[in-house]
Amino acid sequence: MTRLRATALAATLASTAFAMPASALEEITFQLDWLPGGDKAPIYVCIEQGICEEAGFDVTVSPGRGSSEAITKLATGVAEFGSAGMGAVMAARAMENVPVTAIMSIFNTGPHAFYTTKDTGIASIADVKGHSIATSPFTSSNVFLPLVLADNGMTEDDITLTKADPGALGPLLMTGQSDVIIAWLTDVTRYSNQASEAGKEIVYLPWADAGLELYSASLVGNDDYMAANPELTKAFVAAFKASLEFAYENPQIAAEAVAAQVPELTAEDVMGSWMDASKLAFNEVTDEFGLGAFDADRVAATWDRVAASQGLDAADLDPETAVSRDYLPE
């Protein structure tokens, strides 16, 4: 998709019944679940390509420090829309019935993975038994680790788990201070580059390949705002979906959009991350159910995994109440 096509798309959005004139833009805050980066490219594309504005929105992006914080800000009305892990949304609704609902899938596949280097000889998830593993204290991957280990006949007693600053994970792996790290598939390019500089070859082992199939990052909204503004919500979801598609078709422009909004990042920093992340949104699940869609069986399977990983009673939540399909365009 070229910029001209994006402009035409934006014009189409503006011509819909729910779009607003430029003189009456709806000011909203979009709450990220983490810091700006390549995996957040769609919202920056929406702003930089004028897609959000043409749909009637003046968007401010707020950085986050995890899904739990993002959900709290959305629930309290600090932000109208944002991104958060589906597992965190489900857990928050089960435990506190927070007024936040997932309205579109961004990543229909979990991003969780083990990373190691080829010289360790670790070639499968079962091979991590007996090895040292480093992880970030705040990653949601930690919640699912016991399930992945159990699926492969292990417990945490079979590994040596340490927690480290996210920025230290790569150096720990490349210097051999840790045999394995836990990181997301959005960072394949970054860790591959670090391994190459160290004269090593990266090996990554997606947990999805071991059966951890679930929805992850989702577009979420404040329930009160969406109930009061259903047409605006439809307009925003349409704009976000169009931006996601544009970013997939134009990764270089998407990287430049992030860099334009986040001065501390360069397009080169962002490009690889977005290329890695986009595979979590565009894949065989997308081919089967459609971009952004929530399949009922997969939603239920996600809740089963989330409940098991956090020691929650699966009966405490109807997982369908955590999602809404009312706002996603055909």
Short mmCIF file of C-alpha atoms in Angstrom, two decimals, residues 1-181:
data_model
loop_
_atom_site.label_atom_id
_atom_site.label_comp_id
_atom_site.label_asym_id
_atom_site.label_seq_id
_atom_site.Cartn_x
_atom_site.Cartn_y
_atom_site.Cartn_z
CA MET A 1 0.00 0.00 0.00
CA THR A 2 1.42 3.38 -0.97
CA ARG A 3 0.96 6.64 0.85
CA LEU A 4 -1.61 7.62 -1.79
CA ARG A 5 -3.51 4.44 -1.10
CA ALA A 6 -3.33 5.13 2.62
CA THR A 7 -4.70 8.60 2.01
CA ALA A 8 -7.51 7.12 -0.04
CA LEU A 9 -8.20 4.66 2.76
CA ALA A 10 -8.28 7.49 5.26
CA ALA A 11 -10.71 9.37 3.02
CA THR A 12 -12.92 6.31 2.91
CA LEU A 13 -12.95 6.15 6.68
CA ALA A 14 -13.80 9.84 6.82
CA SER A 15 -16.74 9.35 4.50
CA THR A 16 -18.38 6.77 6.72
CA ALA A 17 -21.35 7.68 8.82
CA PHE A 18 -19.38 7.56 12.03
CA ALA A 19 -16.48 9.78 10.95
CA MET A 20 -16.29 13.32 12.29
CA PRO A 21 -15.31 16.56 10.54
CA ALA A 22 -11.72 17.71 11.04
CA SER A 23 -12.92 20.69 13.04
CA ALA A 24 -14.41 18.41 15.70
CA LEU A 25 -11.74 15.86 16.37
CA GLU A 26 -12.33 13.57 19.32
CA GLU A 27 -9.37 13.85 21.69
CA ILE A 28 -8.43 10.44 23.08
CA THR A 29 -5.50 8.82 24.85
CA PHE A 30 -4.13 5.50 23.61
CA GLN A 31 -2.46 3.62 26.47
CA LEU A 32 0.39 1.32 25.49
CA ASP A 33 1.04 -1.79 27.54
CA TRP A 34 4.76 -1.19 27.28
CA LEU A 35 7.33 1.26 25.95
CA PRO A 36 7.11 2.49 22.34
CA GLY A 37 8.77 0.19 19.81
CA GLY A 38 8.30 -1.72 16.61
CA ASP A 39 5.51 -3.88 17.97
CA LYS A 40 3.48 -0.70 18.60
CA ALA A 41 3.82 0.50 15.00
CA PRO A 42 0.09 0.48 14.05
CA ILE A 43 -0.94 3.31 16.38
CA TYR A 44 1.96 5.47 15.18
CA VAL A 45 1.04 4.72 11.56
CA CYS A 46 -2.53 5.72 12.39
CA ILE A 47 -1.26 9.11 13.56
CA GLU A 48 1.52 9.74 11.03
CA GLN A 49 -0.47 8.62 7.98
CA GLY A 50 -3.46 10.71 9.00
CA ILE A 51 -5.71 7.66 9.30
CA CYS A 52 -6.75 8.46 12.87
CA GLU A 53 -7.36 12.12 12.05
CA GLU A 54 -9.44 11.31 8.99
CA ALA A 55 -11.52 8.98 11.15
CA GLY A 56 -12.14 11.87 13.55
CA PHE A 57 -9.50 11.42 16.26
CA ASP A 58 -6.72 13.46 17.82
CA VAL A 59 -4.67 10.73 19.52
CA THR A 60 -2.14 11.06 22.34
CA VAL A 61 -0.04 7.93 22.95
CA SER A 62 0.93 7.16 26.54
CA PRO A 63 3.81 4.71 27.24
CA GLY A 64 3.15 1.87 29.67
CA ARG A 65 4.87 -0.46 32.10
CA GLY A 66 2.94 -3.65 31.60
CA SER A 67 -0.60 -4.79 30.84
CA SER A 68 -1.78 -4.50 34.45
CA GLU A 69 -0.92 -0.80 34.54
CA ALA A 70 -2.52 -0.24 31.14
CA ILE A 71 -5.73 -1.96 32.23
CA THR A 72 -5.86 0.14 35.42
CA LYS A 73 -5.55 3.37 33.42
CA LEU A 74 -8.22 2.24 30.99
CA ALA A 75 -10.54 1.13 33.78
CA THR A 76 -10.22 4.50 35.54
CA GLY A 77 -10.82 6.51 32.37
CA VAL A 78 -7.28 7.88 32.07
CA ALA A 79 -7.31 6.44 28.54
CA GLU A 80 -10.13 5.51 26.18
CA PHE A 81 -8.31 2.83 24.17
CA GLY A 82 -5.06 0.94 24.42
CA SER A 83 -3.22 -2.33 24.06
CA ALA A 84 -2.97 -5.07 26.68
CA GLY A 85 -2.41 -8.80 26.88
CA MET A 86 -5.57 -10.85 26.58
CA GLY A 87 -4.51 -12.91 29.58
CA ALA A 88 -4.22 -9.80 31.74
CA VAL A 89 -7.65 -8.58 30.60
CA MET A 90 -9.24 -11.93 31.44
CA ALA A 91 -7.55 -12.18 34.83
CA ALA A 92 -8.52 -8.62 35.73
CA ARG A 93 -12.15 -9.26 34.82
CA ALA A 94 -12.24 -12.54 36.73
CA MET A 95 -10.70 -11.08 39.89
CA GLU A 96 -12.00 -7.49 39.92
CA ASN A 97 -14.56 -7.29 37.10
CA VAL A 98 -12.71 -4.30 35.64
CA PRO A 99 -14.70 -2.32 33.03
CA VAL A 100 -12.25 -3.02 30.18
CA THR A 101 -13.00 -5.18 27.14
CA ALA A 102 -10.90 -6.52 24.26
CA ILE A 103 -12.41 -5.33 20.98
CA MET A 104 -9.88 -6.58 18.41
CA SER A 105 -7.04 -9.07 18.41
CA ILE A 106 -3.67 -7.54 17.53
CA PHE A 107 -1.50 -10.63 18.05
CA ASN A 108 -3.44 -13.86 17.66
CA THR A 109 -0.43 -15.90 18.73
CA GLY A 110 1.55 -15.78 21.95
CA PRO A 111 4.95 -14.03 21.64
CA HIS A 112 6.66 -16.11 24.34
CA ALA A 113 9.85 -18.01 23.52
CA PHE A 114 13.11 -19.41 24.80
CA TYR A 115 16.23 -18.02 23.15
CA THR A 116 19.57 -19.78 23.23
CA THR A 117 22.66 -20.04 21.05
CA LYS A 118 23.52 -22.96 18.82
CA ASP A 119 26.72 -23.80 20.74
CA THR A 120 24.65 -24.80 23.83
CA GLY A 121 23.22 -27.77 21.96
CA ILE A 122 19.71 -26.85 23.07
CA ALA A 123 17.43 -27.56 20.12
CA SER A 124 14.02 -28.11 21.69
CA ILE A 125 12.04 -26.91 24.70
CA ALA A 126 12.62 -30.23 26.44
CA ASP A 127 16.37 -29.60 26.17
CA VAL A 128 16.28 -26.65 28.62
CA LYS A 129 16.14 -29.16 31.50
CA GLY A 130 19.15 -28.69 33.76
CA HIS A 131 20.12 -25.34 32.26
CA SER A 132 20.24 -21.78 33.57
CA ILE A 133 17.46 -19.48 32.31
CA ALA A 134 17.25 -15.69 32.69
CA THR A 135 14.03 -13.71 32.43
CA SER A 136 12.74 -10.19 33.01
CA PRO A 137 10.87 -9.68 36.32
CA PHE A 138 7.90 -8.04 34.60
CA THR A 139 7.25 -10.10 31.49
CA SER A 140 3.92 -11.93 31.26
CA SER A 141 5.90 -14.91 29.98
CA ASN A 142 6.74 -15.74 33.59
CA VAL A 143 3.08 -16.55 34.22
CA PHE A 144 3.04 -19.17 31.48
CA LEU A 145 6.46 -20.67 32.19
CA PRO A 146 5.19 -23.34 34.63
CA LEU A 147 2.66 -24.52 32.02
CA VAL A 148 5.27 -24.79 29.28
CA LEU A 149 7.61 -26.68 31.58
CA ALA A 150 4.81 -29.01 32.68
CA ASP A 151 3.82 -29.65 29.07
CA ASN A 152 7.37 -30.87 28.56
CA GLY A 153 7.58 -32.96 31.72
CA MET A 154 9.44 -30.44 33.87
CA THR A 155 8.98 -28.14 36.84
CA GLU A 156 10.92 -25.04 37.87
CA ASP A 157 13.07 -27.35 40.03
CA ASP A 158 14.50 -28.71 36.78
CA ILE A 159 15.98 -25.35 35.78
CA THR A 160 17.95 -22.55 37.42
CA LEU A 161 15.81 -19.45 36.95
CA THR A 162 17.19 -15.94 37.52
CA LYS A 163 15.63 -12.54 36.89
CA ALA A 164 17.47 -9.65 35.29
CA ASP A 165 16.87 -6.26 33.74
CA PRO A 166 15.41 -6.70 30.22
CA GLY A 167 18.41 -4.91 28.73
CA ALA A 168 20.78 -7.40 30.34
CA LEU A 169 19.20 -10.53 28.88
CA GLY A 170 21.03 -10.37 25.55
CA PRO A 171 24.50 -9.87 27.11
CA LEU A 172 23.84 -12.65 29.62
CA LEU A 173 23.08 -15.05 26.77
CA MET A 174 25.88 -13.97 24.46
CA THR A 175 28.55 -14.15 27.18
CA GLY A 176 27.40 -17.57 28.35
CA GLN A 177 26.37 -16.37 31.80
CA SER A 178 22.95 -17.83 31.07
CA ASP A 179 22.28 -20.78 28.77
CA VAL A 180 18.78 -19.60 27.88
CA ILE A 181 16.74 -16.40 28.13
#
